[in-house]
CSV table of C-alpha atoms and ligand atoms in Angstrom, one decimal:
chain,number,residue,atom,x,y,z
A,1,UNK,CA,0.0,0.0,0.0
A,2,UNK,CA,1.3,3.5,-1.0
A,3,UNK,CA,0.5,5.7,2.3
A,4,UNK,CA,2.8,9.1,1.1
A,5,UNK,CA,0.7,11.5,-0.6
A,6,UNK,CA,1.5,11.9,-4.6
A,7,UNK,CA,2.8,15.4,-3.9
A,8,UNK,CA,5.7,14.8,-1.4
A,9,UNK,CA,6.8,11.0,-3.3
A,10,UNK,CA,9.4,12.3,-5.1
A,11,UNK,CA,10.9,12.8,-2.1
A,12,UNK,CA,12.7,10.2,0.4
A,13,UNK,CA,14.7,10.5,3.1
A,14,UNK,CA,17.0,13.5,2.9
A,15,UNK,CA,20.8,13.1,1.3
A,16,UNK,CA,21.9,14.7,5.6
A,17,UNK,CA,20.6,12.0,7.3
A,18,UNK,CA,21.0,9.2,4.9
A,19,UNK,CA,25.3,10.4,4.9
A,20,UNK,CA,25.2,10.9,8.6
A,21,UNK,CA,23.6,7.7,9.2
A,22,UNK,CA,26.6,6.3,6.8
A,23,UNK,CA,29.6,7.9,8.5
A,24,UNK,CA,27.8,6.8,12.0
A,25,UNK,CA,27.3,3.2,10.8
A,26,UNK,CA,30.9,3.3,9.5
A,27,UNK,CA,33.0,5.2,11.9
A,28,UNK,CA,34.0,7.6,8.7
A,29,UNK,CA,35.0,11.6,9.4
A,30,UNK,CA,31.8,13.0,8.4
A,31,UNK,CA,32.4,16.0,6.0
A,32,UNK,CA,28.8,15.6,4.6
A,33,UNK,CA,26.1,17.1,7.0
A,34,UNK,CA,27.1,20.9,7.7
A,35,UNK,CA,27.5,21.3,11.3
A,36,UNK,CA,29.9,22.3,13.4
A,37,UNK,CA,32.0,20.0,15.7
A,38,UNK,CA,32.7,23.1,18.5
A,39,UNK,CA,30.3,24.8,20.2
A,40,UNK,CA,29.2,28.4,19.8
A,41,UNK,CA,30.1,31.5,22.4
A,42,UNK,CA,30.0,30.1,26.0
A,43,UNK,CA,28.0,32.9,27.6
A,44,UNK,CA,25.0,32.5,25.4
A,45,UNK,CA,25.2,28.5,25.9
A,46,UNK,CA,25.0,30.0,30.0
A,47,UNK,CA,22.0,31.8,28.8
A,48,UNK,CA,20.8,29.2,27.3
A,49,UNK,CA,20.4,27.3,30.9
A,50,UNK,CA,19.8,29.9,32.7
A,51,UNK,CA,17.0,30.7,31.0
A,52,UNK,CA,15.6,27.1,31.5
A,53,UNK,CA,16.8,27.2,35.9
A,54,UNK,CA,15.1,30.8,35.4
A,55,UNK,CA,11.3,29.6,34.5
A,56,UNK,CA,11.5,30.2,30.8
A,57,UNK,CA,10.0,26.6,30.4
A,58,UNK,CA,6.0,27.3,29.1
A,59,UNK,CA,4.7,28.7,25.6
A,60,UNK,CA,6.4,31.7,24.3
A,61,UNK,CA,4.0,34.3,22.4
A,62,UNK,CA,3.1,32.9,18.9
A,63,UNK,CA,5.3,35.9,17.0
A,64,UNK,CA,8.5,35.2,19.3
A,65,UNK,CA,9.7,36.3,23.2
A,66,UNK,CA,10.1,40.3,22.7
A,67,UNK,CA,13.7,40.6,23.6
A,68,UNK,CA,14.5,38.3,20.5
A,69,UNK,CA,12.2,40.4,18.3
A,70,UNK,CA,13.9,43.4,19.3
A,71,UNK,CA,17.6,42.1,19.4
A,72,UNK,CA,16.4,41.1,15.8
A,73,UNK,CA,15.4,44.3,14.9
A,74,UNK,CA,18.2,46.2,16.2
A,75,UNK,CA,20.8,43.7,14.5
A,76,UNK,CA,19.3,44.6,10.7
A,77,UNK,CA,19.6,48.6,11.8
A,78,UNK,CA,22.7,48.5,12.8
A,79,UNK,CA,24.2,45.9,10.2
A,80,UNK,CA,22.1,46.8,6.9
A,81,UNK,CA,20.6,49.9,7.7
A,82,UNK,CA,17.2,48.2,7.6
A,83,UNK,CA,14.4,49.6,9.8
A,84,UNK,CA,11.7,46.7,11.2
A,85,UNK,CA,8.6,47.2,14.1
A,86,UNK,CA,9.9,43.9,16.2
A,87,UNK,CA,5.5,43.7,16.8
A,88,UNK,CA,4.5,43.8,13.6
A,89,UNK,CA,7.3,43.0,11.4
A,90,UNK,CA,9.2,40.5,13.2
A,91,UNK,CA,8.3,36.8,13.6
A,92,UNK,CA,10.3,33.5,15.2
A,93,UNK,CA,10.6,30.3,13.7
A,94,UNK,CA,11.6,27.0,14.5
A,95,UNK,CA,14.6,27.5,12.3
A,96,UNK,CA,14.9,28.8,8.8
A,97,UNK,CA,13.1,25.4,7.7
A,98,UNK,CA,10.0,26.1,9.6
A,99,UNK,CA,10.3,30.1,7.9
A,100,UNK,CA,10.7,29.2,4.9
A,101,UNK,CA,7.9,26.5,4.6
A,102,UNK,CA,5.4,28.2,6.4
A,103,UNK,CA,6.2,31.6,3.7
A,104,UNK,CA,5.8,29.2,0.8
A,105,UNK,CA,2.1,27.6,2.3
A,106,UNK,CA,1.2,31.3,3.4
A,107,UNK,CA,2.2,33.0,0.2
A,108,UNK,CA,1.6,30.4,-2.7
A,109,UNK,CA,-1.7,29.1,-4.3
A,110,UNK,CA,-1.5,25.7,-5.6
A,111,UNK,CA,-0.6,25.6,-8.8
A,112,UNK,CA,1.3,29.2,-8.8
A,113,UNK,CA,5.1,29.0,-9.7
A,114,UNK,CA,8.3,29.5,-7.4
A,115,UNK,CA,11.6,30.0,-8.8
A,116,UNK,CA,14.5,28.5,-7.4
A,117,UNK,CA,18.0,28.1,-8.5
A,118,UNK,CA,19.6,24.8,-8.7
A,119,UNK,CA,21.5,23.4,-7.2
A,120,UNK,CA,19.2,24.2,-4.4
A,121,UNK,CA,18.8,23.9,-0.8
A,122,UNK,CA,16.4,20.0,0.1
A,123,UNK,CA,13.5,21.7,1.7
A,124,UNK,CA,12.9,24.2,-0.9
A,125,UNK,CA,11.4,21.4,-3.5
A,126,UNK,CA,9.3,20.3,-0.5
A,127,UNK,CA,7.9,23.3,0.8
A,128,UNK,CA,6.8,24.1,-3.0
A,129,UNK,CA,5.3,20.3,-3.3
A,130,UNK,CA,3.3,21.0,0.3
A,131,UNK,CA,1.9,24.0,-1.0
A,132,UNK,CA,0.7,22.7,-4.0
A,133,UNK,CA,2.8,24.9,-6.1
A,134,UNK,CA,5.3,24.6,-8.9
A,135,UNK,CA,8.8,25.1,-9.0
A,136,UNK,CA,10.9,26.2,-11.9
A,137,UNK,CA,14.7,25.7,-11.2
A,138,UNK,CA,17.3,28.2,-12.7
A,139,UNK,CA,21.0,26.6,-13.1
A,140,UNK,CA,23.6,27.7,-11.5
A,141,UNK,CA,27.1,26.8,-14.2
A,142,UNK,CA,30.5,27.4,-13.4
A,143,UNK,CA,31.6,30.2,-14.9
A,144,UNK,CA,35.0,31.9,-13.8
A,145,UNK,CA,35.8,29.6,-10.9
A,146,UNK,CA,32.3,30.1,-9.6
A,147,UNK,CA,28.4,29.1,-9.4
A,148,UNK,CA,26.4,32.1,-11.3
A,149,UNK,CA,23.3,32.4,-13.1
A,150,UNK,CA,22.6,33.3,-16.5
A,151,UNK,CA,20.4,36.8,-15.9
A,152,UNK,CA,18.6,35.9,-18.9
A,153,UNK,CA,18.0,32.1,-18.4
A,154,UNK,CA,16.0,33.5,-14.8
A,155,UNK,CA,14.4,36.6,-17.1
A,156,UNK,CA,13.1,33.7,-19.1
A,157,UNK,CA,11.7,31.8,-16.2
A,158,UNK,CA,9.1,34.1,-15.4
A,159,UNK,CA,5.4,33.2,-16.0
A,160,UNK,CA,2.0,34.8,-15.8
A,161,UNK,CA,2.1,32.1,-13.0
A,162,UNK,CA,5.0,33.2,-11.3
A,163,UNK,CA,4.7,34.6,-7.9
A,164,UNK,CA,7.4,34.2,-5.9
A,165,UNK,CA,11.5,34.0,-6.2
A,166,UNK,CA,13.7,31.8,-3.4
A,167,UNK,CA,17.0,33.2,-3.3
A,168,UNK,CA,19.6,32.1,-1.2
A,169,UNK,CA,22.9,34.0,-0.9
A,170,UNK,CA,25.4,33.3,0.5
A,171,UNK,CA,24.3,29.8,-1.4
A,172,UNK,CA,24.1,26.1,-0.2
A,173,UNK,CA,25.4,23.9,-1.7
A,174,UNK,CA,27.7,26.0,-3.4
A,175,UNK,CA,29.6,28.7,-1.4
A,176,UNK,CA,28.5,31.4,-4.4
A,177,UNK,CA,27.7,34.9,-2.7
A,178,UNK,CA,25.8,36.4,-4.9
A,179,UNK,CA,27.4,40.1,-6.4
A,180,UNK,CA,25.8,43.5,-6.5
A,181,UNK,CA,25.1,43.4,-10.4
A,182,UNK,CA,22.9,39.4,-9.4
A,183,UNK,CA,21.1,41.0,-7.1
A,184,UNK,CA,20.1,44.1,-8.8
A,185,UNK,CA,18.8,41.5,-11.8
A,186,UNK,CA,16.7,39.5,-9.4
A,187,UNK,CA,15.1,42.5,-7.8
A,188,UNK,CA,14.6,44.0,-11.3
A,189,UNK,CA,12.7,41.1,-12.2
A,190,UNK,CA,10.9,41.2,-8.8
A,191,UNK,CA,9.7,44.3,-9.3
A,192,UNK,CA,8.5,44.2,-12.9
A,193,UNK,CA,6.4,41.3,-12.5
A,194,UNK,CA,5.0,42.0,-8.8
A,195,UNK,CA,7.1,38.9,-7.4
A,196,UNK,CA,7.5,38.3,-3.7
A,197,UNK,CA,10.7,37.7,-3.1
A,198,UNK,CA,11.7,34.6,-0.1
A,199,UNK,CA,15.5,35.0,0.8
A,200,UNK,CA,17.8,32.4,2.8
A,201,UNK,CA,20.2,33.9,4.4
A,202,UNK,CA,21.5,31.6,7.6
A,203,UNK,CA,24.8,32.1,6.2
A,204,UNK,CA,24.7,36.0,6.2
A,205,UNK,CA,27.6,36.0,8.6
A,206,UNK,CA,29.8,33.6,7.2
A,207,UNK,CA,31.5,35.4,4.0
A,208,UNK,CA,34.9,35.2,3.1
A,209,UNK,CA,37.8,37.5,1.3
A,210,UNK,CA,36.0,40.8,2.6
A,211,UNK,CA,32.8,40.1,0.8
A,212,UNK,CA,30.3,41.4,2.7
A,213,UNK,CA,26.6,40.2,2.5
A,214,UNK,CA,23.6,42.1,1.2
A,215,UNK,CA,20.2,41.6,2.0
A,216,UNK,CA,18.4,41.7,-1.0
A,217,UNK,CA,15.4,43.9,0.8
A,218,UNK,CA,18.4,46.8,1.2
A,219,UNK,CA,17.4,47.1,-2.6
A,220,UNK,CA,15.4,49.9,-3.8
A,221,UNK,CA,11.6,48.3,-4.2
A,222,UNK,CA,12.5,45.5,-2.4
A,223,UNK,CA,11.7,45.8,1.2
A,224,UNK,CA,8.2,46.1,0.8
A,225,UNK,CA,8.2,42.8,-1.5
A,226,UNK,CA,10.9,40.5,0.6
A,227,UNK,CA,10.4,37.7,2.9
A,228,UNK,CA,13.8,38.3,4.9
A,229,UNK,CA,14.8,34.4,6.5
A,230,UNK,CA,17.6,33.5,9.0
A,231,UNK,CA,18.6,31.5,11.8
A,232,UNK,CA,20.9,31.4,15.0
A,233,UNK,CA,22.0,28.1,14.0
A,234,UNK,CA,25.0,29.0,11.3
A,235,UNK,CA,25.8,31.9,12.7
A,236,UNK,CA,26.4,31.0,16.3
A,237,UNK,CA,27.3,26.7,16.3
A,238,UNK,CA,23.6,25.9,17.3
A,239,UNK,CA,21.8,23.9,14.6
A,240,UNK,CA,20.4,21.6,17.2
A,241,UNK,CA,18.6,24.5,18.7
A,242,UNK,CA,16.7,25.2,15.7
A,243,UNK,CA,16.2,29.1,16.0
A,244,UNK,CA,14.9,31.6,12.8
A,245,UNK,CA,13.5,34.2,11.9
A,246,UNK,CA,11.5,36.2,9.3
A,247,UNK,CA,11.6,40.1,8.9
A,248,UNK,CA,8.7,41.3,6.7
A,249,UNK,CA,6.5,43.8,5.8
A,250,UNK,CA,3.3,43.5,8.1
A,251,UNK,CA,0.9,42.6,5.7
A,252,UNK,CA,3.3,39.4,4.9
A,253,UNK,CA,4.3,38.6,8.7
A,254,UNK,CA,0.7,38.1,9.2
A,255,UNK,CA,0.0,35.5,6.4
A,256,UNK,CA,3.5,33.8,7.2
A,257,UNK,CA,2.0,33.8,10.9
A,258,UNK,CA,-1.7,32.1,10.5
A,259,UNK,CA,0.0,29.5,8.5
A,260,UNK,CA,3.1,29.2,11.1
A,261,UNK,CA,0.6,29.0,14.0
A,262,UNK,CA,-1.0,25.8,12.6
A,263,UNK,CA,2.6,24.0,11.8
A,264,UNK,CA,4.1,24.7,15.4
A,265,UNK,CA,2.1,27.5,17.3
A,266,UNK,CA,5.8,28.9,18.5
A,267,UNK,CA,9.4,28.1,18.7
A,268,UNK,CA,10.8,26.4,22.0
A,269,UNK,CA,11.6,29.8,24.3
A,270,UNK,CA,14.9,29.1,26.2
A,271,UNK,CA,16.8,29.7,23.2
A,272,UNK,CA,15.4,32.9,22.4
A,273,UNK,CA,16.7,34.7,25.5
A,274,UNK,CA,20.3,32.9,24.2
A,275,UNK,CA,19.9,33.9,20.9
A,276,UNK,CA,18.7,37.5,21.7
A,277,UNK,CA,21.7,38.3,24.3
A,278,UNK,CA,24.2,36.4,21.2
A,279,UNK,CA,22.7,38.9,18.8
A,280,UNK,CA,23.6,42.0,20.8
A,281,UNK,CA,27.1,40.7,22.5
A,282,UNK,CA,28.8,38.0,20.8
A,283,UNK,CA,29.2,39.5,17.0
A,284,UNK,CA,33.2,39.5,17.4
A,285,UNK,CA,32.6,36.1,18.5
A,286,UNK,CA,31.1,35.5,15.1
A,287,UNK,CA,34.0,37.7,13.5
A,288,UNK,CA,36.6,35.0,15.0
A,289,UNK,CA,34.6,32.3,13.5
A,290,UNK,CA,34.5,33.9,10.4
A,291,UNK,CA,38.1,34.3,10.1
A,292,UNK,CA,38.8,30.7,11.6
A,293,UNK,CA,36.3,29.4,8.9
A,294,UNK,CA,38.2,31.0,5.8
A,295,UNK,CA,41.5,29.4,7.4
A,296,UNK,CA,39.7,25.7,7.4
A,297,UNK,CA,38.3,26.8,3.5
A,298,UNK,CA,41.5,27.2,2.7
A,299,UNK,CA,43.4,24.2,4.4
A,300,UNK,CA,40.6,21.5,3.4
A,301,UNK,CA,41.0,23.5,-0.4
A,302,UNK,CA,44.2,23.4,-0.2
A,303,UNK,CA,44.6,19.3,0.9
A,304,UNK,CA,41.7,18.6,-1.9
A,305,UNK,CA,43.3,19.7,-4.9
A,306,UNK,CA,46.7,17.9,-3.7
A,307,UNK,CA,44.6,14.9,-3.5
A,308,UNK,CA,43.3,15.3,-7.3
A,309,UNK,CA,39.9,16.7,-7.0
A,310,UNK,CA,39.2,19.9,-8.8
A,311,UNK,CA,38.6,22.3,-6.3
A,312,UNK,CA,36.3,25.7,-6.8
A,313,UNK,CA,36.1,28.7,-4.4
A,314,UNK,CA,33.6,29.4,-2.1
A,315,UNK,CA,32.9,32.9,-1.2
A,316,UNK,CA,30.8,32.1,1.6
A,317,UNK,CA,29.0,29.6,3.7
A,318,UNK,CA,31.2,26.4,5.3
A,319,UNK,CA,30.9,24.3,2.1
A,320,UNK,CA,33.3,24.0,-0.5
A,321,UNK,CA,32.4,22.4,-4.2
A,322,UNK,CA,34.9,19.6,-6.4
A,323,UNK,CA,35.0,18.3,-9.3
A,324,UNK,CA,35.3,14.7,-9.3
A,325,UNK,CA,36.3,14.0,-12.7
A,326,UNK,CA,40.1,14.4,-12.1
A,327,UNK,CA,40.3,11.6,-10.5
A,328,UNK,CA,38.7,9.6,-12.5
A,329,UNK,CA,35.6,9.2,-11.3
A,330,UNK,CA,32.4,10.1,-13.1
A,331,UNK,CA,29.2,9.7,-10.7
A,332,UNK,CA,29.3,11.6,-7.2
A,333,UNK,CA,26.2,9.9,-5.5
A,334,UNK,CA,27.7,6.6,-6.5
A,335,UNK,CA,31.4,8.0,-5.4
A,336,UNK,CA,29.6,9.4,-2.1
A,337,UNK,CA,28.3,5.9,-1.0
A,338,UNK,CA,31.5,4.4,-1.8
A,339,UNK,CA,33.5,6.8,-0.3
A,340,UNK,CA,33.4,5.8,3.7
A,341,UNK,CA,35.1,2.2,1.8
A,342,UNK,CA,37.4,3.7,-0.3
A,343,UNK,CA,38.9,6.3,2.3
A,344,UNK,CA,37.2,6.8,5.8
A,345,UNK,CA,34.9,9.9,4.4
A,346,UNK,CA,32.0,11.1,4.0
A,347,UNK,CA,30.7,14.0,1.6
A,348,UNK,CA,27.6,15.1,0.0
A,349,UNK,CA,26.7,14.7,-3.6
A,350,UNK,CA,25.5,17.6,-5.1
A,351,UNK,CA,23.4,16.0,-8.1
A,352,UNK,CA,20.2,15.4,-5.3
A,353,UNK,CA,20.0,19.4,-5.5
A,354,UNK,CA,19.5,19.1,-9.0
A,355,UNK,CA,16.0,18.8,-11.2
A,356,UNK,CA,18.4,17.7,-13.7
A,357,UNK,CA,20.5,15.3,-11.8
A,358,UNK,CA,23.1,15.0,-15.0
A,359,UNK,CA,24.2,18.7,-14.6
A,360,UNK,CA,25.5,18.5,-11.4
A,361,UNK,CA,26.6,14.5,-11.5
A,362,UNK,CA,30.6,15.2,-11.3
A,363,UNK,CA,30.2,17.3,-8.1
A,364,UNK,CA,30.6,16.6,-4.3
A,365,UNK,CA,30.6,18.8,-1.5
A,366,UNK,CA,32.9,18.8,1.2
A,367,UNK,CA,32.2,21.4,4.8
A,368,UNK,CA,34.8,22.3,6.6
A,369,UNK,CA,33.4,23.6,9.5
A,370,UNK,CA,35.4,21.0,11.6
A,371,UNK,CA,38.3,20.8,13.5
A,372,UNK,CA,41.6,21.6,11.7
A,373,UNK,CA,42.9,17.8,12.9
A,374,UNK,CA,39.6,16.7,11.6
A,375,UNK,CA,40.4,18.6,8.0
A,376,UNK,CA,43.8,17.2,8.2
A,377,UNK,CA,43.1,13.6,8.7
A,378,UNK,CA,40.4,13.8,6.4
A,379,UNK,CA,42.6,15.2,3.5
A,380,UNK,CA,45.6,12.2,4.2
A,381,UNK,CA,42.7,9.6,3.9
A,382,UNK,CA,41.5,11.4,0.9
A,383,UNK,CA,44.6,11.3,-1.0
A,384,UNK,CA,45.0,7.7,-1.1
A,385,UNK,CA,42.3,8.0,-3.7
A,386,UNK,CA,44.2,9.2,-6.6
B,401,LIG,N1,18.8,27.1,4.5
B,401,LIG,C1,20.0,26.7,4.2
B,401,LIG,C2,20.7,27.2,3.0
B,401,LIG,C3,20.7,25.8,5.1
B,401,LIG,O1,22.0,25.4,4.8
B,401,LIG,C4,20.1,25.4,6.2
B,401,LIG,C5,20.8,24.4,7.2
B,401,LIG,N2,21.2,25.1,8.3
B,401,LIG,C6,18.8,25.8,6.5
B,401,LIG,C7,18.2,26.6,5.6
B,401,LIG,C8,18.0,25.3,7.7
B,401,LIG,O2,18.3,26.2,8.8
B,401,LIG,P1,17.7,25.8,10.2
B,401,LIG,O3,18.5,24.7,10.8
B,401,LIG,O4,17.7,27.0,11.0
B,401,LIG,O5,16.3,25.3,10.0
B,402,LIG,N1,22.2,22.7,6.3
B,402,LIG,C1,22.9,21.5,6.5
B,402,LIG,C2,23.7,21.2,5.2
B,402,LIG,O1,23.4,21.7,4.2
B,402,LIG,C3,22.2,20.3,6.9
B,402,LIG,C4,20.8,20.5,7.3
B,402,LIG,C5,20.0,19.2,7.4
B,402,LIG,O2,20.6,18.2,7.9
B,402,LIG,N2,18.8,19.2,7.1
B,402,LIG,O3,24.5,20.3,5.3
């Protein structure tokens, strides 16, 4: 008997927890699954329990406990110059996954199209299927060293249908941070054809090189017309505590909210307090990761390439993209599954991001947002491959 309902059976268990479960089973260095293996600034993990000793241990209100809101709200001033009412504009989620499904069921009919770029992040596909809705995927080709869109190729994937655009910069699963002149094309689009615009941005802290991240609602039109998504768990080493947020125009916090209501009423409220004091006190904290994080892009680049893969530069985010082909191998799911045998790793193959699985078949992804004697021993049991 077929019990999963014919919109969600193209999907099956998700490529994380099907390579986790393989470097568990295996004992392999898992390099797959992007999360960290240290823990984020001590103080807030303090906050974190006393917040729990302190009473903080009943339902939060639905939009989010008000310090949060606010710490939210002060953090887009000050960073991007952004202006948003913490009561009105401001909502908590139970992670960016829980934001950005419960925008997609609050702001898509069925049958209405979302853009997305491939390769693309796992739950965007499944959020569109929930809702009903379509998606149309834009590639993403390496051009120059990099992942990039072809501003004509996303022109052309605009329909009378078309109602809203995913964008997610700095980009999973490819380290691309989108530049100034991609931006500007994707809120030109945006604003021509009336599109709501839902933006991922968990990794808006972790760019490299001096890049510095820009919210696509800084743009002029935009604000009014983006669904601004993040989440502590990136930026701060918490992915287990599953903390995110959505800054929005009223009128589209309050749709995001009657669906988000339904899904999970609120998020969990201890680490609100922890996330609200890490917002306002523990940025430099974030500053050494980020600096850290380009040193471990650059070692685990570095130890790839010696070991034969081709290697391409990420700009952002703790994930960095290689070619396979070099060393002779041709299929990276099949090299993925394979790869815990062959040398005591595991990575993520980047053709399940993919509606055309073929465009992306030579790539795997590698994170690095481990310990540098993690990176190291990964990289000498790597290079027996060649
Ligand atoms: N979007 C992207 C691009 C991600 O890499 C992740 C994983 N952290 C998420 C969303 C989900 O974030 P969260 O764990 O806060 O739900
Ligand atoms: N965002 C993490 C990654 O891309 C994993 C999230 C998950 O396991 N669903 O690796």
């Amino acid at each position: 008997m077929i019990v999963l309902v014919g919109r969600m059976r193209e999907f099956g268990t998700t490529v994380f927890a099907e390579m986790t479960a393989l470097a568990v089973r295996t004992g392999a260095i898992n390099l797959g699954q992007g999360f960290p293996d240290e823990d984020g600034p001590p103080a807030m993990l303090d906050r974190a329990v006393e917040a729990i000793r302190g009473g903080l241990n009943q339902y939060p209100p639905g939009p989010g406990v008000s310090e949060l809101r606010q710490a939210i709200a002060d953090h887009q001033k000050v960073r991007y110059g952004l202006a948003y009412d913490p009561d009105s504009e401001i909502l908590v989620t139970v992670g960016a996954t829980e934001a950005i499904t419960a925008s997609v069921l609050a702001l898509c009919e069925p049958g209405s199209e979302v853009i997305v770029f491939e390769p693309y992040y796992d739950s965007y596909p499944a959020a569109i299927a929930m809702a009903g809705a379509v998606r149309r995927a834009v590639p993403l080709r390496v051009e120059a060293g990099r992942f990039a869109f072809d501003p004509a190729e996303l022109r052309s994937a605009v329909t009378p249908k078309t109602r809203a655009i995913l964008v997610n910069s700095p980009h999973n699963p490819t380290g691309t941070v989108f530049t100034p002149a991609e931006l500007a094309a994707i809120a030109a689009l945006c604003r021509e054809h009336d599109l709501i615009a839902i933006t991922d941005e968990v990794y808006e802290h972790l760019t490299f090189d001096d890049i510095p991240h820009v919210p696509l609602a800084t743009l002029p039109g935009m604000r009014e017309r983006t669904v601004t998504i993040s989440s502590a768990g990136k930026t701060f080493s918490v992915t287990g505590w599953k903390t995110g947020w959505i800054c929005a125009a009223p009128e589209l916090i309050r749709a995001i909210q009657t669906v988000k209501q339904f899904l999970t009423f609120t998020a969990a409220a201890p680490w609100q307090l922890a996330v609200a004091y890490a917002l306002r006190h523990e940025l430099d904290w974030v500053g050494t990761l980020r600096g850290a994080l380009q040193g471990k892009r650059d070692r685990l680049m570095a130890g790839l390439a010696a070991a034969g893969f081709e290697v391409l530069r990420p700009s952002g985010t703790y994930f960095v993209q290689t070619d396979i082909r070099p060393l002779g191998f041709a299929d990276g799911l099949d090299l993925t599954r394979r790869l815990p045998e062959l040398a005591g790793v595991v990575a993520i193959p980047t053709q399940v991001f993919y509606d055309e699985p073929e465009m992306g078949r030579h790539y795997v992804r590698f994170a690095f947002c481990k310990k540098d004697a993690v990176i190291d021993e990964a990289i000498a049991r790597l290079s027996r491959l060649g």
